[in-house]
Amino acid sequence: YGFIEVNDVRYIKTVLAIKEQLFHKNLMYRYINADDFGKPSSSFTICTFWLVQALYRIGMEDEAKCVFNNLLSYSNHVGLFSEDISFETKQLLGNFPQAYSHLALINTATLFSKKKIGSSFIKP
C-alpha cells in the first residue's frame, strides 16, 4: 500500500514472522487464537494468497511460486476456490465460490507474469 518499502527490514521481518506463526501445512491461518467457535481448524484462502504476494515482494520468488502452485492444486475440478480450506484434507470449506479468494488469485497470478500484455489499441 506504499507506507513501507518491500526492502525495508521491518517489512521483511514482519512477513517472515507472520509466516512463522500462521503458515501450517502449506496454508495460512487467518488467526490462531480461539474465538466463539474455538481454535480455527481451517485455513483462510485469501491469507495464503497474501502470503505468496508478500514472499514474492521480499525476493523469495521461488518459495512464493511453490506455495502458489500448492494452493492452486487445492482448487476444485474447474479451478474455483472457497473461503476456507481444510489443513488436513484440503477440502474446500465455507462460502463457495468465494469472490475474495478469486480476486486474490488474480492479483497473485499477475506477479508471476513475465510479460505484461496490454491492449493493442492502447499505446504505452
PDB file of C-alpha atoms in Angstrom:
ATOM      1  CA  TYR A   1       0.000   0.000   0.000  1.00  0.00           C
ATOM      2  CA  GLY A   2       3.037   2.249  -0.148  1.00  0.00           C
ATOM      3  CA  PHE A   3       3.501   3.077   3.539  1.00  0.00           C
ATOM      4  CA  ILE A   4       6.658   0.939   3.795  1.00  0.00           C
ATOM      5  CA  GLU A   5       9.092  -0.274   1.157  1.00  0.00           C
ATOM      6  CA  VAL A   6       9.263  -4.007   0.494  1.00  0.00           C
ATOM      7  CA  ASN A   7      13.017  -3.991   1.057  1.00  0.00           C
ATOM      8  CA  ASP A   8      12.644  -2.361   4.496  1.00  0.00           C
ATOM      9  CA  VAL A   9      13.955  -4.762   7.130  1.00  0.00           C
ATOM     10  CA  ARG A  10      10.814  -4.169   9.243  1.00  0.00           C
ATOM     11  CA  TYR A  11       8.596  -5.355   6.380  1.00  0.00           C
ATOM     12  CA  ILE A  12      10.755  -8.388   5.662  1.00  0.00           C
ATOM     13  CA  LYS A  13      10.839  -9.394   9.335  1.00  0.00           C
ATOM     14  CA  THR A  14       7.067  -8.922   9.596  1.00  0.00           C
ATOM     15  CA  VAL A  15       6.415 -11.172   6.602  1.00  0.00           C
ATOM     16  CA  LEU A  16       8.724 -13.865   7.969  1.00  0.00           C
ATOM     17  CA  ALA A  17       7.234 -13.629  11.477  1.00  0.00           C
ATOM     18  CA  ILE A  18       3.689 -13.928  10.135  1.00  0.00           C
ATOM     19  CA  LYS A  19       4.719 -16.925   8.055  1.00  0.00           C
ATOM     20  CA  GLU A  20       6.397 -18.488  11.081  1.00  0.00           C
ATOM     21  CA  GLN A  21       3.274 -18.089  13.234  1.00  0.00           C
ATOM     22  CA  LEU A  22       0.416 -18.696  10.785  1.00  0.00           C
ATOM     23  CA  PHE A  23       1.689 -20.918   7.948  1.00  0.00           C
ATOM     24  CA  HIS A  24       0.645 -24.521   8.532  1.00  0.00           C
ATOM     25  CA  LYS A  25       0.640 -27.479   6.134  1.00  0.00           C
ATOM     26  CA  ASN A  26       1.105 -25.218   3.077  1.00  0.00           C
ATOM     27  CA  LEU A  27      -1.791 -22.946   4.060  1.00  0.00           C
ATOM     28  CA  MET A  28      -2.299 -19.861   6.227  1.00  0.00           C
ATOM     29  CA  TYR A  29      -4.408 -19.416   9.302  1.00  0.00           C
ATOM     30  CA  ARG A  30      -6.354 -16.155   9.412  1.00  0.00           C
ATOM     31  CA  TYR A  31      -5.560 -16.082  13.138  1.00  0.00           C
ATOM     32  CA  ILE A  32      -4.732 -18.766  15.687  1.00  0.00           C
ATOM     33  CA  ASN A  33      -6.492 -17.570  18.829  1.00  0.00           C
ATOM     34  CA  ALA A  34      -9.709 -19.219  19.916  1.00  0.00           C
ATOM     35  CA  ASP A  35     -12.932 -17.330  19.242  1.00  0.00           C
ATOM     36  CA  ASP A  36     -16.633 -18.123  19.780  1.00  0.00           C
ATOM     37  CA  PHE A  37     -16.187 -21.256  17.650  1.00  0.00           C
ATOM     38  CA  GLY A  38     -12.951 -22.399  19.310  1.00  0.00           C
ATOM     39  CA  LYS A  39      -9.492 -22.537  17.755  1.00  0.00           C
ATOM     40  CA  PRO A  40      -9.601 -22.228  13.955  1.00  0.00           C
ATOM     41  CA  SER A  41      -9.267 -25.591  12.228  1.00  0.00           C
ATOM     42  CA  SER A  42      -9.051 -24.471   8.608  1.00  0.00           C
ATOM     43  CA  SER A  43      -7.103 -22.008   6.553  1.00  0.00           C
ATOM     44  CA  PHE A  44      -8.435 -18.743   5.184  1.00  0.00           C
ATOM     45  CA  THR A  45      -7.758 -18.943   1.456  1.00  0.00           C
ATOM     46  CA  ILE A  46      -7.142 -15.247   0.799  1.00  0.00           C
ATOM     47  CA  CYS A  47      -4.457 -15.183   3.511  1.00  0.00           C
ATOM     48  CA  THR A  48      -2.412 -17.822   1.700  1.00  0.00           C
ATOM     49  CA  PHE A  49      -2.578 -15.758  -1.496  1.00  0.00           C
ATOM     50  CA  TRP A  50      -1.478 -12.708   0.514  1.00  0.00           C
ATOM     51  CA  LEU A  51       1.481 -14.675   1.883  1.00  0.00           C
ATOM     52  CA  VAL A  52       2.521 -15.597  -1.658  1.00  0.00           C
ATOM     53  CA  GLN A  53       2.383 -11.931  -2.661  1.00  0.00           C
ATOM     54  CA  ALA A  54       4.447 -10.873   0.353  1.00  0.00           C
ATOM     55  CA  LEU A  55       7.083 -13.576  -0.194  1.00  0.00           C
ATOM     56  CA  TYR A  56       7.359 -12.601  -3.842  1.00  0.00           C
ATOM     57  CA  ARG A  57       7.786  -8.934  -2.978  1.00  0.00           C
ATOM     58  CA  ILE A  58      10.593  -9.570  -0.484  1.00  0.00           C
ATOM     59  CA  GLY A  59      12.522 -11.513  -3.097  1.00  0.00           C
ATOM     60  CA  MET A  60      11.571 -15.055  -2.127  1.00  0.00           C
ATOM     61  CA  GLU A  61      10.127 -15.706  -5.580  1.00  0.00           C
ATOM     62  CA  ASP A  62      10.885 -19.442  -5.712  1.00  0.00           C
ATOM     63  CA  GLU A  63       9.222 -20.114  -2.367  1.00  0.00           C
ATOM     64  CA  ALA A  64       6.300 -17.885  -3.347  1.00  0.00           C
ATOM     65  CA  LYS A  65       5.818 -19.843  -6.563  1.00  0.00           C
ATOM     66  CA  CYS A  66       5.962 -23.150  -4.684  1.00  0.00           C
ATOM     67  CA  VAL A  67       3.295 -22.048  -2.174  1.00  0.00           C
ATOM     68  CA  PHE A  68       1.214 -20.647  -5.048  1.00  0.00           C
ATOM     69  CA  ASN A  69       1.386 -23.878  -7.057  1.00  0.00           C
ATOM     70  CA  ASN A  70       0.440 -25.927  -3.992  1.00  0.00           C
ATOM     71  CA  LEU A  71      -2.514 -23.642  -3.374  1.00  0.00           C
ATOM     72  CA  LEU A  72      -3.659 -23.919  -6.987  1.00  0.00           C
ATOM     73  CA  SER A  73      -3.748 -27.698  -6.606  1.00  0.00           C
ATOM     74  CA  TYR A  74      -6.388 -27.336  -3.868  1.00  0.00           C
ATOM     75  CA  SER A  75      -9.000 -25.756  -6.153  1.00  0.00           C
ATOM     76  CA  ASN A  76     -11.932 -27.830  -7.357  1.00  0.00           C
ATOM     77  CA  HIS A  77     -12.180 -29.534 -10.754  1.00  0.00           C
ATOM     78  CA  VAL A  78     -12.974 -26.247 -12.544  1.00  0.00           C
ATOM     79  CA  GLY A  79     -10.392 -24.151 -10.664  1.00  0.00           C
ATOM     80  CA  LEU A  80     -12.699 -22.498  -8.128  1.00  0.00           C
ATOM     81  CA  PHE A  81     -11.869 -21.751  -4.505  1.00  0.00           C
ATOM     82  CA  SER A  82     -13.896 -21.463  -1.338  1.00  0.00           C
ATOM     83  CA  GLU A  83     -13.401 -19.166   1.612  1.00  0.00           C
ATOM     84  CA  ASP A  84     -11.585 -21.816   3.666  1.00  0.00           C
ATOM     85  CA  ILE A  85      -9.553 -24.960   3.034  1.00  0.00           C
ATOM     86  CA  SER A  86      -9.085 -27.833   5.482  1.00  0.00           C
ATOM     87  CA  PHE A  87      -5.482 -28.165   6.643  1.00  0.00           C
ATOM     88  CA  GLU A  88      -5.842 -31.927   6.860  1.00  0.00           C
ATOM     89  CA  THR A  89      -7.907 -32.958   3.826  1.00  0.00           C
ATOM     90  CA  LYS A  90      -7.561 -29.842   1.628  1.00  0.00           C
ATOM     91  CA  GLN A  91     -11.366 -29.950   1.292  1.00  0.00           C
ATOM     92  CA  LEU A  92     -12.946 -26.649   0.288  1.00  0.00           C
ATOM     93  CA  LEU A  93     -14.987 -25.230   3.177  1.00  0.00           C
ATOM     94  CA  GLY A  94     -17.151 -22.196   3.846  1.00  0.00           C
ATOM     95  CA  ASN A  95     -18.581 -19.840   1.257  1.00  0.00           C
ATOM     96  CA  PHE A  96     -18.221 -21.245  -2.240  1.00  0.00           C
ATOM     97  CA  PRO A  97     -17.265 -19.916  -4.648  1.00  0.00           C
ATOM     98  CA  GLN A  98     -15.629 -17.055  -2.787  1.00  0.00           C
ATOM     99  CA  ALA A  99     -15.127 -13.847  -4.771  1.00  0.00           C
ATOM    100  CA  TYR A 100     -12.387 -12.521  -2.474  1.00  0.00           C
ATOM    101  CA  SER A 101     -10.365 -15.699  -2.912  1.00  0.00           C
ATOM    102  CA  HIS A 102     -10.578 -15.343  -6.693  1.00  0.00           C
ATOM    103  CA  LEU A 103      -9.634 -11.676  -6.649  1.00  0.00           C
ATOM    104  CA  ALA A 104      -6.549 -12.612  -4.611  1.00  0.00           C
ATOM    105  CA  LEU A 105      -5.827 -15.434  -7.074  1.00  0.00           C
ATOM    106  CA  ILE A 106      -5.839 -12.994  -9.995  1.00  0.00           C
ATOM    107  CA  ASN A 107      -3.717 -10.411  -8.171  1.00  0.00           C
ATOM    108  CA  THR A 108      -1.213 -13.078  -7.166  1.00  0.00           C
ATOM    109  CA  ALA A 109      -1.016 -14.668 -10.608  1.00  0.00           C
ATOM    110  CA  THR A 110      -0.132 -11.323 -12.188  1.00  0.00           C
ATOM    111  CA  LEU A 111       3.047 -11.229 -10.084  1.00  0.00           C
ATOM    112  CA  PHE A 112       4.357 -14.258 -11.941  1.00  0.00           C
ATOM    113  CA  SER A 113       3.571 -12.849 -15.367  1.00  0.00           C
ATOM    114  CA  LYS A 114       6.897 -12.039 -17.008  1.00  0.00           C
ATOM    115  CA  LYS A 115       5.316 -10.324 -19.972  1.00  0.00           C
ATOM    116  CA  LYS A 116       2.693  -7.670 -19.448  1.00  0.00           C
ATOM    117  CA  ILE A 117       0.049  -7.997 -22.102  1.00  0.00           C
ATOM    118  CA  GLY A 118      -1.852  -4.844 -22.943  1.00  0.00           C
ATOM    119  CA  SER A 119      -4.456  -3.943 -25.452  1.00  0.00           C
ATOM    120  CA  SER A 120      -3.169  -3.445 -28.984  1.00  0.00           C
ATOM    121  CA  PHE A 121      -5.427  -0.392 -29.158  1.00  0.00           C
ATOM    122  CA  ILE A 122      -3.701   1.381 -26.291  1.00  0.00           C
ATOM    123  CA  LYS A 123      -0.172   2.664 -26.763  1.00  0.00           C
ATOM    124  CA  PRO A 124       2.024   2.807 -23.649  1.00  0.00           C
TER     125      PRO A 124
END
